[in-house]
C-alpha positions as a printed NumPy array, in Angstrom:
array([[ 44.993, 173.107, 112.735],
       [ 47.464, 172.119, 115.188],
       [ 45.507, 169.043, 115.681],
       [ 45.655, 168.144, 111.496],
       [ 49.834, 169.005, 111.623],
       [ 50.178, 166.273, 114.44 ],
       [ 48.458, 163.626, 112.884],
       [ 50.144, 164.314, 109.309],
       [ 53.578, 164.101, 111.64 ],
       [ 52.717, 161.233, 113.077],
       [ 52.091, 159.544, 110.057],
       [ 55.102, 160.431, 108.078],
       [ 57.195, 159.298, 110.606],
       [ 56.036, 155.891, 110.721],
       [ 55.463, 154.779, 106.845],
       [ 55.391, 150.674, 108.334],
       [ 51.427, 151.618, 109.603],
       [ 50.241, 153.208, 107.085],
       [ 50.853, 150.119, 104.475],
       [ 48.361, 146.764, 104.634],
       [ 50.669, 143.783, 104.604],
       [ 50.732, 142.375, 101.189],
       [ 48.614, 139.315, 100.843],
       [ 50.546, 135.747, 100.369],
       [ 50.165, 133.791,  97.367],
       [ 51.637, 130.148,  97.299],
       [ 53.937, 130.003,  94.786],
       [ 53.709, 133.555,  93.314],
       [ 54.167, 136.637,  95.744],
       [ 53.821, 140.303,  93.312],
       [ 55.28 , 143.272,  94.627],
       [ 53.131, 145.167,  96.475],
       [ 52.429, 148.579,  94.115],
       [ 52.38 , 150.439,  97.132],
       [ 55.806, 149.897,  98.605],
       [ 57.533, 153.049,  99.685],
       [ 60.059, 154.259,  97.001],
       [ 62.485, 154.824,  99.624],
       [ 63.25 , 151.782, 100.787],
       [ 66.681, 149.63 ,  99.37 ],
       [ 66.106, 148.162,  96.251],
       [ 68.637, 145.275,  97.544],
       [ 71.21 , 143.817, 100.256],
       [ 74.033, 145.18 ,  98.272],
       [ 74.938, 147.25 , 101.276],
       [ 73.397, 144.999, 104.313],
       [ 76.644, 143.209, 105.604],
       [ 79.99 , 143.163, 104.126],
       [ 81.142, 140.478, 101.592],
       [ 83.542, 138.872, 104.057],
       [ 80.917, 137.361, 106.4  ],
       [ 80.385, 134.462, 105.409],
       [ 77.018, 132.357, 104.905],
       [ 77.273, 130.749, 108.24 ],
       [ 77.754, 133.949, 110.049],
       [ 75.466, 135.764, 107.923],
       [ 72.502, 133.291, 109.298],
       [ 73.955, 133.653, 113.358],
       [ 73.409, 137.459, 112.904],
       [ 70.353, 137.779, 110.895],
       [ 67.331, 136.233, 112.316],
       [ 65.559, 135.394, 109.035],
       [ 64.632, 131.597, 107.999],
       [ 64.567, 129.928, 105.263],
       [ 62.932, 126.75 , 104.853],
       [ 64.22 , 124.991, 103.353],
       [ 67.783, 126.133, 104.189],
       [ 69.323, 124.386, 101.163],
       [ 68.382, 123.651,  97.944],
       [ 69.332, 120.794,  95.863],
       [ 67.365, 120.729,  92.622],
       [ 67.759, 118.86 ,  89.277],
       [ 68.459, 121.089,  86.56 ],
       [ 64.971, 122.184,  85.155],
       [ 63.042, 120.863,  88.391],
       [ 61.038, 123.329,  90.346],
       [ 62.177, 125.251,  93.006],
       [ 60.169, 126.938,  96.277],
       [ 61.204, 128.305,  99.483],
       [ 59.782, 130.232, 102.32 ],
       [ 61.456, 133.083, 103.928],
       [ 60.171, 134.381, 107.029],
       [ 61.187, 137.031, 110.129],
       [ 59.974, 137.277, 113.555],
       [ 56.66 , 138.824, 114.692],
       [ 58.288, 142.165, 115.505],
       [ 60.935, 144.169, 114.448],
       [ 60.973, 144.161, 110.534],
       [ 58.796, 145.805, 108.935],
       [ 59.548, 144.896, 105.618],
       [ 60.884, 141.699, 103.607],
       [ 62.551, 141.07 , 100.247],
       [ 64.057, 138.389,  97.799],
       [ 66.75 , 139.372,  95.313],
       [ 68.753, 137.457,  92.923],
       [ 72.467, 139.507,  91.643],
       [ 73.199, 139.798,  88.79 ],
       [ 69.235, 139.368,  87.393],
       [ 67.178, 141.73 ,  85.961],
       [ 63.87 , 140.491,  87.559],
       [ 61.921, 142.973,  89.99 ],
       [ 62.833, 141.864,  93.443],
       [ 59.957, 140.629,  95.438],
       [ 58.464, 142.83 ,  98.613],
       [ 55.955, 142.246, 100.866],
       [ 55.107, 144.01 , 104.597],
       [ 54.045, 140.494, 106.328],
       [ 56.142, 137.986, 108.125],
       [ 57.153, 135.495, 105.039],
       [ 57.872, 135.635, 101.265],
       [ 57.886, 133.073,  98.987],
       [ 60.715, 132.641,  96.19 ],
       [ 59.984, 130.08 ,  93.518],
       [ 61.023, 129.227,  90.659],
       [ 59.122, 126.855,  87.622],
       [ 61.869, 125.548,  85.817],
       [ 65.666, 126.004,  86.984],
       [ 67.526, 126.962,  84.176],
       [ 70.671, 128.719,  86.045],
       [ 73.656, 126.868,  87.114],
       [ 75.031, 129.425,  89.48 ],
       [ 72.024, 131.176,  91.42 ],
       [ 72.388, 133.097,  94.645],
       [ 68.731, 134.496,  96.195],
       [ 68.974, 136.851,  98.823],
       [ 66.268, 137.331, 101.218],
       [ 66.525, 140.545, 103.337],
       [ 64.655, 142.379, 105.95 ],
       [ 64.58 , 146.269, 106.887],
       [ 65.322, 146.789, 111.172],
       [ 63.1  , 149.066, 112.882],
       [ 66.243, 149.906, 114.972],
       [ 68.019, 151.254, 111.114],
       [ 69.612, 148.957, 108.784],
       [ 68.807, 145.696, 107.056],
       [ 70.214, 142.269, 107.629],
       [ 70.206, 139.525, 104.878],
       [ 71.179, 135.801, 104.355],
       [ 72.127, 133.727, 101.24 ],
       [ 70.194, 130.831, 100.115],
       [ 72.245, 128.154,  99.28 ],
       [ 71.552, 126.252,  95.835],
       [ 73.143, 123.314,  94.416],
       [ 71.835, 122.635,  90.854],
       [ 72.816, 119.273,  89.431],
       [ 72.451, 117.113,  86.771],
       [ 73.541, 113.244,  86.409],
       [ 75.729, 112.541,  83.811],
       [ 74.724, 111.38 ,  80.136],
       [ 77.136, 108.525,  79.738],
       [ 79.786, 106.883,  81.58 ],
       [ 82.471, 104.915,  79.502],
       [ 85.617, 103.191,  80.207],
       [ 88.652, 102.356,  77.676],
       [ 92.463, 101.941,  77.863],
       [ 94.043, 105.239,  77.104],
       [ 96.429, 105.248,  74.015],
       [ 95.987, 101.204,  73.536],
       [ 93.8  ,  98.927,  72.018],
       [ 93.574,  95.016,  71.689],
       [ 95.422,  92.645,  74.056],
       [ 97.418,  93.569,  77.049],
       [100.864,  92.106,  77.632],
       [101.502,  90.305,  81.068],
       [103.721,  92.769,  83.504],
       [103.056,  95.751,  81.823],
       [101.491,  98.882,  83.081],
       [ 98.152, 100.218,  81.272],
       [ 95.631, 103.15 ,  81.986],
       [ 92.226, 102.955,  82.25 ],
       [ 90.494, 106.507,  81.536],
       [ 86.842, 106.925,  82.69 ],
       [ 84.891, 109.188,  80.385],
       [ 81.656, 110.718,  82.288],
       [ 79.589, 113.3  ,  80.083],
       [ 77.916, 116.45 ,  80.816],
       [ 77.806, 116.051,  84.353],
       [ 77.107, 118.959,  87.017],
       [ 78.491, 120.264,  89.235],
       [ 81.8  , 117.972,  88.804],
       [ 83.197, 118.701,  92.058],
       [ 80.801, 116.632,  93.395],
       [ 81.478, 113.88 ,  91.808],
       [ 82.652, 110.08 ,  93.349],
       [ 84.614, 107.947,  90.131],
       [ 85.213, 104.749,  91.451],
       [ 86.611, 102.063,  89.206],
       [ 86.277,  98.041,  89.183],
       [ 88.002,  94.692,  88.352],
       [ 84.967,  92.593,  88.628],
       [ 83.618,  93.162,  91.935],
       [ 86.465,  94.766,  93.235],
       [ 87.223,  98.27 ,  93.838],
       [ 90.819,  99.13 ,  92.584],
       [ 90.161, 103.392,  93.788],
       [ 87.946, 106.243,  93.695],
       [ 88.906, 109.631,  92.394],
       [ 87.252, 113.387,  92.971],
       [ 87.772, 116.106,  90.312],
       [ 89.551, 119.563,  91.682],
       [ 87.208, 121.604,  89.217],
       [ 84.789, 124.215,  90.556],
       [ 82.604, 124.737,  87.676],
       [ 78.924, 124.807,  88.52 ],
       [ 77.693, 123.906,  84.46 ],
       [ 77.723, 120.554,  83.109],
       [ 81.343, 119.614,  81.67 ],
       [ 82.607, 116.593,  80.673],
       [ 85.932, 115.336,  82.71 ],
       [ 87.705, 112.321,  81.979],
       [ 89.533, 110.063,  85.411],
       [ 92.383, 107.791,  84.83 ],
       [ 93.91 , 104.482,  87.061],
       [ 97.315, 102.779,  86.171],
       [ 97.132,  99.123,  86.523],
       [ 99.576,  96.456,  86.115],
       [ 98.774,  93.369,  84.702],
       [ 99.53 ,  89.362,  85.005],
       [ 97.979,  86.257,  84.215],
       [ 95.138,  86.528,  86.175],
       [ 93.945,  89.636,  85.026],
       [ 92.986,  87.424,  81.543],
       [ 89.314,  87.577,  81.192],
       [ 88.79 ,  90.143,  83.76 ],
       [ 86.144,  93.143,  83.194],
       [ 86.383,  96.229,  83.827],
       [ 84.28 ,  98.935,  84.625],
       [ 83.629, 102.588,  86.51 ],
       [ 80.711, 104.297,  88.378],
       [ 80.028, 108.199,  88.444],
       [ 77.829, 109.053,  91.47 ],
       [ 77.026, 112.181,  92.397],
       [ 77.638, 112.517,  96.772],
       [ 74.846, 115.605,  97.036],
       [ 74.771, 115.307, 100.822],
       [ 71.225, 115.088, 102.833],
       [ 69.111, 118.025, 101.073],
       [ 69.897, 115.743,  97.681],
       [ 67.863, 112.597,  96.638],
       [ 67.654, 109.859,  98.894],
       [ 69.606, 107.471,  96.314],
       [ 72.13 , 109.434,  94.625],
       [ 72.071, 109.418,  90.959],
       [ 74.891, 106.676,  89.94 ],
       [ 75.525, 105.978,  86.172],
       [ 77.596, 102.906,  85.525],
       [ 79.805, 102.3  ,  82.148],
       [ 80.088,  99.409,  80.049],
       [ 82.034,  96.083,  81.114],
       [ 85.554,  96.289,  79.522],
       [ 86.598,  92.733,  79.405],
       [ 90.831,  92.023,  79.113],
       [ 92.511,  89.835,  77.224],
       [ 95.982,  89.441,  78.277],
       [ 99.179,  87.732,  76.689],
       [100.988,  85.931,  78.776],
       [103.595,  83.197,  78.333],
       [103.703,  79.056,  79.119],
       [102.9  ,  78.527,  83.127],
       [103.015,  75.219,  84.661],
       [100.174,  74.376,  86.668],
       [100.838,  71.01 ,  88.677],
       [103.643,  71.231,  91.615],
       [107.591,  70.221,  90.129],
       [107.359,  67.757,  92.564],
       [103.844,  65.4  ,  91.233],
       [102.431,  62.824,  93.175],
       [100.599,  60.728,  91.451],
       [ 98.708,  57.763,  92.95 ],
       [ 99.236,  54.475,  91.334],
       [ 96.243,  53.305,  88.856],
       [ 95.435,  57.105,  87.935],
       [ 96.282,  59.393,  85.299],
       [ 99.478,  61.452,  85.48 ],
       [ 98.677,  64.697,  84.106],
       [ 99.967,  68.228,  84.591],
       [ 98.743,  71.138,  82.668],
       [100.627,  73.965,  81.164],
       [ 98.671,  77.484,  80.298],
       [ 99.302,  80.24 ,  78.015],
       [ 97.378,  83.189,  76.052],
       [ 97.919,  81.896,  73.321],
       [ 97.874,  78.687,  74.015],
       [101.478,  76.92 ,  73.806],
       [102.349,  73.321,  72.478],
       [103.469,  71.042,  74.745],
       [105.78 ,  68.281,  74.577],
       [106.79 ,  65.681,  77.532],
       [110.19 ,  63.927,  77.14 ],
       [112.055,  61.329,  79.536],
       [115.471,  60.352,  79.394],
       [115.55 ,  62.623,  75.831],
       [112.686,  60.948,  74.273],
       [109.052,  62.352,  73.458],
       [106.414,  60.067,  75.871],
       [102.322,  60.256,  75.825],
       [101.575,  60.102,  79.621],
       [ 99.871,  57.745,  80.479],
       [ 96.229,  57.098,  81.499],
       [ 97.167,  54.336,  84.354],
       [100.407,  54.933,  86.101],
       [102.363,  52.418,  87.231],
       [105.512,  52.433,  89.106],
       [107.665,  52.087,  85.607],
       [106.004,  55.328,  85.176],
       [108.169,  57.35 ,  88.412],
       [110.524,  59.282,  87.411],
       [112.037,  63.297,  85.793],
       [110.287,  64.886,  83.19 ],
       [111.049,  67.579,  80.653],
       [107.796,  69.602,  79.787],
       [109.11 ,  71.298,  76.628],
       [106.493,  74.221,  75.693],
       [106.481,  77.024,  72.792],
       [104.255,  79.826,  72.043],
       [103.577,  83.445,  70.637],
       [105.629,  84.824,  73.537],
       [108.22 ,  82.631,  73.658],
       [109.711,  78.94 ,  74.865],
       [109.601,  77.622,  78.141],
       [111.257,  74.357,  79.708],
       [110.068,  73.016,  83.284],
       [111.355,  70.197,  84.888],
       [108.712,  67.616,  86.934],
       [109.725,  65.31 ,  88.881],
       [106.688,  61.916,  89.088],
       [106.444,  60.169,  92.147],
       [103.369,  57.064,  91.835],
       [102.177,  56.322,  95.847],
       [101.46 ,  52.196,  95.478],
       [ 98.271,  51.07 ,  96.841],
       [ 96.117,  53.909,  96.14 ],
       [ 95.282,  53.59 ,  92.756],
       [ 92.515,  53.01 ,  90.601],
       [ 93.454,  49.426,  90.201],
       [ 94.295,  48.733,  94.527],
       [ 90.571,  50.319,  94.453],
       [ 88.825,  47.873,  92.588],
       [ 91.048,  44.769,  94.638],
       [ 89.628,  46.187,  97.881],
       [ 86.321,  46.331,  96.342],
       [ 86.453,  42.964,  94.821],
       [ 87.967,  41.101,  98.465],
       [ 85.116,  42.984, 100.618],
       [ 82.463,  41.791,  98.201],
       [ 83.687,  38.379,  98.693],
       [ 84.132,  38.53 , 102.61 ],
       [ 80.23 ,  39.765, 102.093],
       [ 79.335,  36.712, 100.238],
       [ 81.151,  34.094, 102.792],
       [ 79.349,  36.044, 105.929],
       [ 75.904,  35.423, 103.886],
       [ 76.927,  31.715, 103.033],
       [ 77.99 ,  30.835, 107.113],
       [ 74.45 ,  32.513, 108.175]])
């Protein structure tokens, strides 16, 4: 009898030996139906809410592999958690705030998947019991994300043609894009790079958040395009190319007034053309004058030809006047050109003639 009441001591003392580990599964892991009903249903009460992740994992000798998660929303999700070979004889996933049955077993790793991630704010918890008293747990860490749907890029409040020297907005629109705070904005003038801009908001579902740039505009910005990127930075658990969506090319179309081209000061070498061109958006009329009357320039300049001229424009935005003065450099014309040519071919001719 004595005998009998040791052994039923010994084994009520020690509930760990009296329980087969729980076989592992890939991929699915059932709580065992023999698991002792007085054992923590979860790490609510393992280590207090101020530790943070990072300690958590220092103190608690549990691994997870991986350590991170980075999934695509609706991707699968698995991850091993194990303990050491002594020590714990029990281990455990939870999720808070879910009403699933958390997941038990008596041998050294547990498996916590997941088919389709549908949650945008998950926490698991895997936790171990101490043979010493107490449990110890660490939080999995899991980003879910998901690329936006569109990208566009407009001018806030404006539409049509910009004005030279005035200050516009560009707005980037990106679309249901998660989580936002990871987000890189960068926007473009052609190749260029004109900034990149983060959002300050924390929310882990998909949102839609729109980034704006001030730019000022001249002449040179006419025909310009453009554009924005939204790339999601997901750090080294994410893909290996993060997801980038790209808008549409915006192209400008800018006003701007008459602008002289050629120097005030032309040189003009004699033979050629004298020409000097004079831009606008629109397009201005031009007039030359010299000495008050309206002249054609001409095609062949001469040294009649030297000399001030008025360049009297008009356009949508206005009338302009610029002064030029036309210098012609003598003997390096079109016409001093052909002389040269003309002497060496006959000094070519008399060389043939005396061999």
């Amino acid at each position: 009898m004595l005998l009998l009441l040791h052994l039923f001591d010994s084994v009520t003392s020690s509930p760990v030996s009296i329980y087969t580990p729980a076989p592992f599964l890939p991929l699915q892991i059932l709580p065992p139906s023999s698991f002792p009903s007085n054992l923590p249903s979860g790490p609510s009460s393992l280590i207090p809410s101020s530790i943070s992740s990072s300690e958590e994992r220092a103190h608690c000798p549990l691994k997870m592999s991986p350590s991170t998660v980075v999934v695509r929303f609706e991707d699968p999700v698995t991850v091993n958690c194990s303990v050491p070979p002594t020590g714990f004889p029990a281990l455990g996933w939870e999720v808070p705030n879910r009403m699933e049955t958390p997941l038990f077993t008596m041998d050294r790793f547990l498996v916590w998947s997941v088919a389709r991630m549908t949650e945008w704010n998950i926490k698991p918890k895997c936790y171990a019991l101490v043979e010493q008293g107490g449990q110890c747990h660490i939080e999995l860490l899991v980003t879910v994300y998901q690329p936006p749907d569109s990208v566009s890029i407009s001018f806030r409040n404006h539409s049509g043609p910009l004005l030279e020297g005035h200050q516009y907005t560009l707005q980037c629109e990106v679309h249901n894009i998660a989580p936002v705070e990871n987000l890189t904005v960068t926007f473009y003038r052609g190749q260029t790079a004109l900034g990149q801009l983060l959002s300050n908001n924390t929310e882990k579902k998909p949102v839609t958040e729109i980034f704006t740039l001030n730019i000022n505009t001249s002449k040179e910005d006419d025909g310009v395009q453009y554009w924005c990127e939204a790339k999601l930075e997901l750090g080294p658990e994410g893909p290996q190319h993060p997801p980038v969506v790209t808008s549409q090319k915006l192209k400008a179309a800018v006003l701007f007034g008459p602008h002289l081209i050629c120097p005030t000061k032309l040189q003009v070498k004699e033979g050629e053309s004298l020409s000097c061109e004079v831009r606008g958006n629109p397009q201005p009329s031009v007039t030359w004058l010299r000495d008050g009357q309206e002249v054609v320039l001409p095609s062949h300049s001469s040294r009649k030809h030297a000399g001030k001229y008025t360049v009297w424009t008009k356009g949508h935005l206005g009338q302009k006047n610029f002064t030029v003065e036309v210098e012609i450099l003598s003997g390096s014309g079109t016409a001093n050109s052909c002389n040269r040519y003309f002497l060496l071919a006959i000094l070519f001719i008399q060389i043939i003639n005396w061999l």
